[in-house]
C-alpha cells in the first residue's frame, strides 16, 4: 500500500501549519517526519493517516485520490490496514492492557477475546508481558506508548503511523522500539514516524524535514531525502 501526500497544505485559523508537502511512503520503507516542536509533524502525520483533511492538496492511497472519500471509506482504511501510535497514547484508560491490544469484546473489565498467543507475542515484543490484566490507566507514559505499539503488532497492520514513538522511553526500550519499527518496515510495512530522536531518524530510509521560520512562525516547505 502506497501513501502519498501531493502538495498538502494545512491552514488553521489563517495560519499555514503545513506548506505544500510532497511525500511518498512506500511498503518496506521507514519514513521520518522531523522538525522542531510546532513545525507541523503531528499535523502532517494525521493527514497521511487520513485523520485530518488537508486544506489544499491531495492525499493518495495506492494512487487513489482520497479527497472525496466518505467517512466509511476512511474507516475501512483504518480498520483494515492502519495502526496509530498517537502522541497522547490513544489507549482506553478504563480497559485492561489485554483489551487495549486486541480491542475485542470487553466493556470495563469483562472478558477479553482474541488470539492469546498473538497477544503474548505483541506484549513480549514491547516488554509488557505479564501485564495483560492491569488497567491501562495504571501504566506509565512510556508503558502506554508501548501498549499502543503492541496493538499495532497484534493487528498485523500494513501501515503504521507513529507520533514520537520513542518519547518517554529509557534507552533499552528506545532501542527495542527502533528495531521493532525497522523490522516491520523490512517485512514490507509502510511505517511513518514523527520524531525528534536522532537514533530513530538514523534507522529511517527516508527523512522528511519540516522547518519552522521562527521569525514568521510559518512552516517552510519540507524536503524529503532518501538514505
Ligand atoms: N487544531 C488546532 N488548532 C489550532 N492550532 C493547531 C491545531 N493543530 C495544530 N495546531 C498548531 O499547528 C502547529 C503545529 O502543530 P503540530 O502538533 O503539528 O506540531 P509538531 O511538529 O507535531 O510539534 P511537537 O514536536 O511539539 O509535537 C502548532 O503551532 C499548533 O499550535
Ligand atoms: Mg507533535
PDB file of C-alpha atoms and ligand atoms in Angstrom:
ATOM      1  CA  UNK A   1       0.000   0.000   0.000  1.00  0.00           C
ATOM      2  CA  UNK A   2       1.449   3.379  -1.056  1.00  0.00           C
ATOM      3  CA  UNK A   3       0.588   6.542   0.842  1.00  0.00           C
ATOM      4  CA  UNK A   4       1.330   9.841  -0.893  1.00  0.00           C
ATOM      5  CA  UNK A   5       0.914  13.488   0.010  1.00  0.00           C
ATOM      6  CA  UNK A   6       0.646  15.711  -3.042  1.00  0.00           C
ATOM      7  CA  UNK A   7       1.161  19.403  -2.309  1.00  0.00           C
ATOM      8  CA  UNK A   8      -0.551  19.037   1.065  1.00  0.00           C
ATOM      9  CA  UNK A   9      -1.180  22.336   2.818  1.00  0.00           C
ATOM     10  CA  UNK A  10      -2.942  22.729   6.153  1.00  0.00           C
ATOM     11  CA  UNK A  11      -4.218  26.126   7.271  1.00  0.00           C
ATOM     12  CA  UNK A  12      -5.647  26.507  10.772  1.00  0.00           C
ATOM     13  CA  UNK A  13      -7.084  29.812  11.967  1.00  0.00           C
ATOM     14  CA  UNK A  14      -5.475  31.585   8.995  1.00  0.00           C
ATOM     15  CA  UNK A  15      -2.033  30.159   9.855  1.00  0.00           C
ATOM     16  CA  UNK A  16      -0.273  27.831   7.424  1.00  0.00           C
ATOM     17  CA  UNK A  17       0.783  24.837   9.532  1.00  0.00           C
ATOM     18  CA  UNK A  18       1.960  22.564   6.693  1.00  0.00           C
ATOM     19  CA  UNK A  19       3.033  24.059   3.386  1.00  0.00           C
ATOM     20  CA  UNK A  20       2.896  22.107   0.113  1.00  0.00           C
ATOM     21  CA  UNK A  21       4.166  18.781   1.478  1.00  0.00           C
ATOM     22  CA  UNK A  22       5.019  16.244  -1.242  1.00  0.00           C
ATOM     23  CA  UNK A  23       5.945  12.871   0.172  1.00  0.00           C
ATOM     24  CA  UNK A  24       5.621   9.217  -0.783  1.00  0.00           C
ATOM     25  CA  UNK A  25       5.551   6.451   1.833  1.00  0.00           C
ATOM     26  CA  UNK A  26       6.086   3.047   0.255  1.00  0.00           C
ATOM     27  CA  UNK A  27       5.932  -0.529   1.578  1.00  0.00           C
ATOM     28  CA  UNK A  28       9.253  -1.579   3.053  1.00  0.00           C
ATOM     29  CA  UNK A  29      10.148   1.992   3.971  1.00  0.00           C
ATOM     30  CA  UNK A  30      10.626   3.576   7.370  1.00  0.00           C
ATOM     31  CA  UNK A  31       9.953   7.292   6.906  1.00  0.00           C
ATOM     32  CA  UNK A  32      10.820  10.007   9.444  1.00  0.00           C
ATOM     33  CA  UNK A  33       8.992  13.330   9.699  1.00  0.00           C
ATOM     34  CA  UNK A  34      11.311  15.600  11.604  1.00  0.00           C
ATOM     35  CA  UNK A  35      11.448  19.238  12.586  1.00  0.00           C
ATOM     36  CA  UNK A  36      11.279  21.396  15.700  1.00  0.00           C
ATOM     37  CA  UNK A  37       8.342  21.427  18.091  1.00  0.00           C
ATOM     38  CA  UNK A  38       5.382  23.149  16.438  1.00  0.00           C
ATOM     39  CA  UNK A  39       6.678  22.648  12.875  1.00  0.00           C
ATOM     40  CA  UNK A  40       3.673  20.517  11.870  1.00  0.00           C
ATOM     41  CA  UNK A  41       4.885  16.897  12.233  1.00  0.00           C
ATOM     42  CA  UNK A  42       1.759  15.681  14.019  1.00  0.00           C
ATOM     43  CA  UNK A  43      -0.499  17.614  11.642  1.00  0.00           C
ATOM     44  CA  UNK A  44       1.186  16.084   8.571  1.00  0.00           C
ATOM     45  CA  UNK A  45       1.158  12.601  10.143  1.00  0.00           C
ATOM     46  CA  UNK A  46      -2.587  12.970  10.751  1.00  0.00           C
ATOM     47  CA  UNK A  47      -3.073  13.964   7.092  1.00  0.00           C
ATOM     48  CA  UNK A  48      -1.069  10.911   5.945  1.00  0.00           C
ATOM     49  CA  UNK A  49      -3.243   8.680   8.175  1.00  0.00           C
ATOM     50  CA  UNK A  50      -6.438  10.310   6.815  1.00  0.00           C
ATOM     51  CA  UNK A  51      -7.303  11.515  10.334  1.00  0.00           C
ATOM     52  CA  UNK A  52      -7.228  15.128   9.139  1.00  0.00           C
ATOM     53  CA  UNK A  53      -8.153  16.603   5.768  1.00  0.00           C
ATOM     54  CA  UNK A  54      -5.667  18.941   4.125  1.00  0.00           C
ATOM     55  CA  UNK A  55      -6.900  22.462   3.352  1.00  0.00           C
ATOM     56  CA  UNK A  56      -5.305  22.156  -0.099  1.00  0.00           C
ATOM     57  CA  UNK A  57      -3.603  19.343  -1.980  1.00  0.00           C
ATOM     58  CA  UNK A  58      -4.383  15.640  -2.126  1.00  0.00           C
ATOM     59  CA  UNK A  59      -3.780  12.506  -0.102  1.00  0.00           C
ATOM     60  CA  UNK A  60      -3.441   9.403  -2.275  1.00  0.00           C
ATOM     61  CA  UNK A  61      -3.740   5.761  -1.186  1.00  0.00           C
ATOM     62  CA  UNK A  62      -2.392   3.354  -3.795  1.00  0.00           C
ATOM     63  CA  UNK A  63      -2.734   6.150  -6.324  1.00  0.00           C
ATOM     64  CA  UNK A  64      -6.391   6.808  -5.476  1.00  0.00           C
ATOM     65  CA  UNK A  65      -7.274  10.352  -4.515  1.00  0.00           C
ATOM     66  CA  UNK A  66      -8.950  10.212  -1.078  1.00  0.00           C
ATOM     67  CA  UNK A  67     -10.191  13.816  -1.190  1.00  0.00           C
ATOM     68  CA  UNK A  68     -13.796  12.822  -1.793  1.00  0.00           C
ATOM     69  CA  UNK A  69     -13.743   9.765   0.487  1.00  0.00           C
ATOM     70  CA  UNK A  70     -16.719   9.392   2.767  1.00  0.00           C
ATOM     71  CA  UNK A  71     -16.282   8.512   6.411  1.00  0.00           C
ATOM     72  CA  UNK A  72     -16.973   4.784   5.801  1.00  0.00           C
ATOM     73  CA  UNK A  73     -14.112   4.677   3.278  1.00  0.00           C
ATOM     74  CA  UNK A  74     -11.688   6.233   5.732  1.00  0.00           C
ATOM     75  CA  UNK A  75     -12.997   3.912   8.466  1.00  0.00           C
ATOM     76  CA  UNK A  76     -12.344   0.902   6.246  1.00  0.00           C
ATOM     77  CA  UNK A  77      -8.757   2.118   5.669  1.00  0.00           C
ATOM     78  CA  UNK A  78      -8.228   2.426   9.458  1.00  0.00           C
ATOM     79  CA  UNK A  79      -9.907  -0.887  10.272  1.00  0.00           C
ATOM     80  CA  UNK A  80      -8.331  -2.997   7.561  1.00  0.00           C
ATOM     81  CA  UNK A  81      -4.855  -1.543   7.113  1.00  0.00           C
ATOM     82  CA  UNK A  82      -3.713   1.116   9.547  1.00  0.00           C
ATOM     83  CA  UNK A  83      -2.482   1.358  13.123  1.00  0.00           C
ATOM     84  CA  UNK A  84      -1.735   4.533  15.042  1.00  0.00           C
ATOM     85  CA  UNK A  85       0.649   5.227  17.887  1.00  0.00           C
ATOM     86  CA  UNK A  86      -0.504   8.710  18.823  1.00  0.00           C
ATOM     87  CA  UNK A  87       1.291  11.423  20.776  1.00  0.00           C
ATOM     88  CA  UNK A  88      -1.302  11.244  23.555  1.00  0.00           C
ATOM     89  CA  UNK A  89      -1.064   7.399  23.555  1.00  0.00           C
ATOM     90  CA  UNK A  90      -4.623   6.673  22.324  1.00  0.00           C
ATOM     91  CA  UNK A  91      -5.176   3.917  24.887  1.00  0.00           C
ATOM     92  CA  UNK A  92      -8.536   3.294  26.545  1.00  0.00           C
ATOM     93  CA  UNK A  93      -7.709   4.007  30.157  1.00  0.00           C
ATOM     94  CA  UNK A  94     -10.711   2.212  31.708  1.00  0.00           C
ATOM     95  CA  UNK A  95      -9.855  -1.061  29.989  1.00  0.00           C
ATOM     96  CA  UNK A  96      -7.205  -3.699  30.621  1.00  0.00           C
ATOM     97  CA  UNK A  97      -3.874  -3.990  28.840  1.00  0.00           C
ATOM     98  CA  UNK A  98      -5.165  -7.126  27.045  1.00  0.00           C
ATOM     99  CA  UNK A  99      -8.271  -5.333  25.769  1.00  0.00           C
ATOM    100  CA  UNK A 100      -6.164  -2.451  24.512  1.00  0.00           C
ATOM    101  CA  UNK A 101      -4.098  -4.930  22.499  1.00  0.00           C
ATOM    102  CA  UNK A 102      -6.978  -6.901  20.968  1.00  0.00           C
ATOM    103  CA  UNK A 103      -9.683  -4.188  21.019  1.00  0.00           C
ATOM    104  CA  UNK A 104     -12.114  -7.106  21.145  1.00  0.00           C
ATOM    105  CA  UNK A 105     -15.210  -7.503  23.318  1.00  0.00           C
ATOM    106  CA  UNK A 106     -14.681  -6.034  26.703  1.00  0.00           C
ATOM    107  CA  UNK A 107     -16.622  -3.344  28.390  1.00  0.00           C
ATOM    108  CA  UNK A 108     -14.876  -2.254  31.553  1.00  0.00           C
ATOM    109  CA  UNK A 109     -13.325  -5.398  32.894  1.00  0.00           C
ATOM    110  CA  UNK A 110     -15.434  -8.121  31.288  1.00  0.00           C
ATOM    111  CA  UNK A 111     -13.849 -10.927  29.305  1.00  0.00           C
ATOM    112  CA  UNK A 112     -11.349 -10.103  26.575  1.00  0.00           C
ATOM    113  CA  UNK A 113     -11.490 -12.247  23.470  1.00  0.00           C
ATOM    114  CA  UNK A 114      -8.752 -12.618  20.892  1.00  0.00           C
ATOM    115  CA  UNK A 115      -5.789 -14.758  19.983  1.00  0.00           C
ATOM    116  CA  UNK A 116      -3.887 -15.312  23.262  1.00  0.00           C
ATOM    117  CA  UNK A 117      -0.690 -16.357  21.504  1.00  0.00           C
ATOM    118  CA  UNK A 118      -0.628 -13.205  19.408  1.00  0.00           C
ATOM    119  CA  UNK A 119      -1.336 -11.096  22.496  1.00  0.00           C
ATOM    120  CA  UNK A 120       1.710 -12.723  24.135  1.00  0.00           C
ATOM    121  CA  UNK A 121       3.907 -12.022  21.124  1.00  0.00           C
ATOM    122  CA  UNK A 122       2.788  -8.371  20.976  1.00  0.00           C
ATOM    123  CA  UNK A 123       3.391  -7.906  24.726  1.00  0.00           C
ATOM    124  CA  UNK A 124       6.764  -9.701  24.602  1.00  0.00           C
ATOM    125  CA  UNK A 125       7.955  -7.532  21.734  1.00  0.00           C
ATOM    126  CA  UNK A 126       7.085  -4.375  23.629  1.00  0.00           C
ATOM    127  CA  UNK A 127       8.364  -5.513  27.034  1.00  0.00           C
ATOM    128  CA  UNK A 128       4.892  -5.709  28.585  1.00  0.00           C
ATOM    129  CA  UNK A 129       4.497  -9.450  29.124  1.00  0.00           C
ATOM    130  CA  UNK A 130       2.701 -10.373  32.332  1.00  0.00           C
ATOM    131  CA  UNK A 131       0.841  -7.050  32.415  1.00  0.00           C
ATOM    132  CA  UNK A 132      -2.259  -8.070  30.402  1.00  0.00           C
ATOM    133  CA  UNK A 133      -4.700  -7.952  33.359  1.00  0.00           C
ATOM    134  CA  UNK A 134      -3.690  -4.473  34.507  1.00  0.00           C
ATOM    135  CA  UNK A 135      -5.788  -1.404  33.902  1.00  0.00           C
ATOM    136  CA  UNK A 136      -4.274   0.769  31.158  1.00  0.00           C
ATOM    137  CA  UNK A 137      -4.832   3.836  33.371  1.00  0.00           C
ATOM    138  CA  UNK A 138      -2.238   2.447  35.804  1.00  0.00           C
ATOM    139  CA  UNK A 139       0.554   2.302  33.218  1.00  0.00           C
ATOM    140  CA  UNK A 140       3.259   4.950  32.962  1.00  0.00           C
ATOM    141  CA  UNK A 141       3.508   7.234  29.915  1.00  0.00           C
ATOM    142  CA  UNK A 142       6.217   5.103  28.301  1.00  0.00           C
ATOM    143  CA  UNK A 143       4.267   1.901  29.016  1.00  0.00           C
ATOM    144  CA  UNK A 144       1.131   3.365  27.407  1.00  0.00           C
ATOM    145  CA  UNK A 145       3.195   4.239  24.352  1.00  0.00           C
ATOM    146  CA  UNK A 146       4.476   0.658  24.186  1.00  0.00           C
ATOM    147  CA  UNK A 147       0.916  -0.608  24.672  1.00  0.00           C
ATOM    148  CA  UNK A 148      -0.262   1.255  21.583  1.00  0.00           C
ATOM    149  CA  UNK A 149       2.692  -0.266  19.680  1.00  0.00           C
ATOM    150  CA  UNK A 150       1.634  -3.730  20.956  1.00  0.00           C
ATOM    151  CA  UNK A 151      -1.811  -3.043  19.476  1.00  0.00           C
ATOM    152  CA  UNK A 152      -0.258  -2.296  16.070  1.00  0.00           C
ATOM    153  CA  UNK A 153       1.747  -5.551  16.234  1.00  0.00           C
ATOM    154  CA  UNK A 154      -1.313  -7.595  17.246  1.00  0.00           C
ATOM    155  CA  UNK A 155      -3.320  -6.092  14.433  1.00  0.00           C
ATOM    156  CA  UNK A 156      -0.644  -7.016  11.904  1.00  0.00           C
ATOM    157  CA  UNK A 157      -1.206  -3.602  10.361  1.00  0.00           C
ATOM    158  CA  UNK A 158       0.405  -2.961   6.970  1.00  0.00           C
ATOM    159  CA  UNK A 159       0.545   0.802   7.513  1.00  0.00           C
ATOM    160  CA  UNK A 160       1.738   2.238  10.820  1.00  0.00           C
ATOM    161  CA  UNK A 161       1.696   5.905  11.800  1.00  0.00           C
ATOM    162  CA  UNK A 162       3.618   6.666  14.964  1.00  0.00           C
ATOM    163  CA  UNK A 163       3.928  10.040  16.680  1.00  0.00           C
ATOM    164  CA  UNK A 164       7.108  10.357  18.784  1.00  0.00           C
ATOM    165  CA  UNK A 165       7.136   6.595  19.464  1.00  0.00           C
ATOM    166  CA  UNK A 166      10.382   6.749  21.451  1.00  0.00           C
ATOM    167  CA  UNK A 167       9.485   9.769  23.606  1.00  0.00           C
ATOM    168  CA  UNK A 168       9.429   8.978  27.336  1.00  0.00           C
ATOM    169  CA  UNK A 169      11.245   5.658  26.882  1.00  0.00           C
ATOM    170  CA  UNK A 170      14.501   4.608  28.557  1.00  0.00           C
ATOM    171  CA  UNK A 171      17.474   3.645  26.375  1.00  0.00           C
ATOM    172  CA  UNK A 172      16.701  -0.090  26.376  1.00  0.00           C
ATOM    173  CA  UNK A 173      13.064   0.336  25.366  1.00  0.00           C
ATOM    174  CA  UNK A 174      14.003   3.029  22.857  1.00  0.00           C
ATOM    175  CA  UNK A 175      16.397   0.642  21.128  1.00  0.00           C
ATOM    176  CA  UNK A 176      13.741  -2.090  21.226  1.00  0.00           C
ATOM    177  CA  UNK A 177      11.101   0.170  19.629  1.00  0.00           C
ATOM    178  CA  UNK A 178      13.502   1.475  16.944  1.00  0.00           C
ATOM    179  CA  UNK A 179      14.469  -2.098  15.981  1.00  0.00           C
ATOM    180  CA  UNK A 180      10.797  -3.123  16.021  1.00  0.00           C
ATOM    181  CA  UNK A 181       9.778  -0.389  13.561  1.00  0.00           C
ATOM    182  CA  UNK A 182      12.818  -1.078  11.354  1.00  0.00           C
ATOM    183  CA  UNK A 183      11.922  -4.765  11.307  1.00  0.00           C
ATOM    184  CA  UNK A 184       8.241  -4.043  10.461  1.00  0.00           C
ATOM    185  CA  UNK A 185       9.462  -1.937   7.530  1.00  0.00           C
ATOM    186  CA  UNK A 186      11.838  -4.726   6.429  1.00  0.00           C
ATOM    187  CA  UNK A 187       8.830  -7.070   6.470  1.00  0.00           C
ATOM    188  CA  UNK A 188       7.120  -4.797   3.935  1.00  0.00           C
ATOM    189  CA  UNK A 189       5.044  -2.464   6.114  1.00  0.00           C
ATOM    190  CA  UNK A 190       4.705   1.248   5.469  1.00  0.00           C
ATOM    191  CA  UNK A 191       5.978   2.890   8.662  1.00  0.00           C
ATOM    192  CA  UNK A 192       5.865   6.663   9.189  1.00  0.00           C
ATOM    193  CA  UNK A 193       7.198   8.222  12.394  1.00  0.00           C
ATOM    194  CA  UNK A 194       7.144  11.819  13.575  1.00  0.00           C
ATOM    195  CA  UNK A 195      10.259  12.124  15.687  1.00  0.00           C
ATOM    196  CA  UNK A 196      12.949  14.310  17.246  1.00  0.00           C
ATOM    197  CA  UNK A 197      15.007  11.262  18.122  1.00  0.00           C
ATOM    198  CA  UNK A 198      18.341  11.187  16.236  1.00  0.00           C
ATOM    199  CA  UNK A 199      18.704   7.420  16.674  1.00  0.00           C
ATOM    200  CA  UNK A 200      15.179   6.813  15.376  1.00  0.00           C
ATOM    201  CA  UNK A 201      15.942   9.062  12.392  1.00  0.00           C
ATOM    202  CA  UNK A 202      19.161   7.136  11.836  1.00  0.00           C
ATOM    203  CA  UNK A 203      17.135   3.958  11.364  1.00  0.00           C
ATOM    204  CA  UNK A 204      14.848   5.568   8.754  1.00  0.00           C
ATOM    205  CA  UNK A 205      15.251   5.151   4.976  1.00  0.00           C
ATOM    206  CA  UNK A 206      13.560   8.440   4.123  1.00  0.00           C
ATOM    207  CA  UNK A 207      13.655  11.648   6.114  1.00  0.00           C
ATOM    208  CA  UNK A 208      11.199  14.472   5.506  1.00  0.00           C
ATOM    209  CA  UNK A 209      12.190  17.669   7.302  1.00  0.00           C
ATOM    210  CA  UNK A 210       9.711  20.337   8.314  1.00  0.00           C
ATOM    211  CA  UNK A 211      11.297  23.643   9.193  1.00  0.00           C
ATOM    212  CA  UNK A 212       9.697  26.484  11.032  1.00  0.00           C
ATOM    213  CA  UNK A 213      10.579  30.051  10.215  1.00  0.00           C
ATOM    214  CA  UNK A 214      10.908  31.350  13.741  1.00  0.00           C
ATOM    215  CA  UNK A 215      10.541  34.978  12.569  1.00  0.00           C
ATOM    216  CA  UNK A 216       7.133  34.421  10.964  1.00  0.00           C
ATOM    217  CA  UNK A 217       6.001  31.208  12.637  1.00  0.00           C
ATOM    218  CA  UNK A 218       5.334  29.782   9.169  1.00  0.00           C
ATOM    219  CA  UNK A 219       6.471  26.275   8.354  1.00  0.00           C
ATOM    220  CA  UNK A 220       8.673  26.283   5.268  1.00  0.00           C
ATOM    221  CA  UNK A 221       8.267  23.669   2.544  1.00  0.00           C
ATOM    222  CA  UNK A 222       9.712  20.408   3.757  1.00  0.00           C
ATOM    223  CA  UNK A 223      12.215  18.326   1.901  1.00  0.00           C
ATOM    224  CA  UNK A 224      12.492  14.579   1.542  1.00  0.00           C
ATOM    225  CA  UNK A 225      15.839  12.814   1.440  1.00  0.00           C
ATOM    226  CA  UNK A 226      16.309   9.116   0.816  1.00  0.00           C
ATOM    227  CA  UNK A 227      19.196   7.442   2.609  1.00  0.00           C
TER     228      UNK A 227
HETATM  229  N1  LIG B   1      -6.458  22.065  15.968  1.00  0.00           N
HETATM  230  C1  LIG B   1      -5.579  23.051  16.036  1.00  0.00           C
HETATM  231  N2  LIG B   1      -5.968  24.296  16.338  1.00  0.00           N
HETATM  232  C2  LIG B   1      -5.081  25.323  16.397  1.00  0.00           C
HETATM  233  N3  LIG B   1      -3.754  25.172  16.167  1.00  0.00           N
HETATM  234  C3  LIG B   1      -3.322  23.965  15.864  1.00  0.00           C
HETATM  235  C4  LIG B   1      -4.181  22.822  15.779  1.00  0.00           C
HETATM  236  N4  LIG B   1      -3.447  21.748  15.432  1.00  0.00           N
HETATM  237  C5  LIG B   1      -2.178  22.182  15.329  1.00  0.00           C
HETATM  238  N5  LIG B   1      -2.100  23.490  15.568  1.00  0.00           N
HETATM  239  C6  LIG B   1      -0.887  24.318  15.550  1.00  0.00           C
HETATM  240  O1  LIG B   1      -0.083  23.881  14.492  1.00  0.00           O
HETATM  241  C7  LIG B   1       1.292  23.940  14.831  1.00  0.00           C
HETATM  242  C8  LIG B   1       1.916  22.587  14.535  1.00  0.00           C
HETATM  243  O2  LIG B   1       1.392  21.634  15.444  1.00  0.00           O
HETATM  244  P1  LIG B   1       1.869  20.133  15.427  1.00  0.00           P
HETATM  245  O3  LIG B   1       1.220  19.469  16.577  1.00  0.00           O
HETATM  246  O4  LIG B   1       1.631  19.553  14.083  1.00  0.00           O
HETATM  247  O5  LIG B   1       3.450  20.314  15.642  1.00  0.00           O
HETATM  248  P2  LIG B   1       4.571  19.218  15.936  1.00  0.00           P
HETATM  249  O6  LIG B   1       5.675  19.444  14.956  1.00  0.00           O
HETATM  250  O7  LIG B   1       3.972  17.874  15.993  1.00  0.00           O
HETATM  251  O8  LIG B   1       5.086  19.658  17.375  1.00  0.00           O
HETATM  252  P3  LIG B   1       5.651  18.750  18.604  1.00  0.00           P
HETATM  253  O9  LIG B   1       7.050  18.339  18.218  1.00  0.00           O
HETATM  254  O10 LIG B   1       5.637  19.714  19.744  1.00  0.00           O
HETATM  255  O11 LIG B   1       4.725  17.599  18.793  1.00  0.00           O
HETATM  256  C9  LIG B   1       1.350  24.336  16.305  1.00  0.00           C
HETATM  257  O12 LIG B   1       1.708  25.680  16.374  1.00  0.00           O
HETATM  258  C10 LIG B   1      -0.052  24.094  16.811  1.00  0.00           C
HETATM  259  O13 LIG B   1      -0.399  25.034  17.789  1.00  0.00           O
HETATM  260 MG1  LIG B   2       3.677  16.501  17.509  1.00  0.00          MG
END
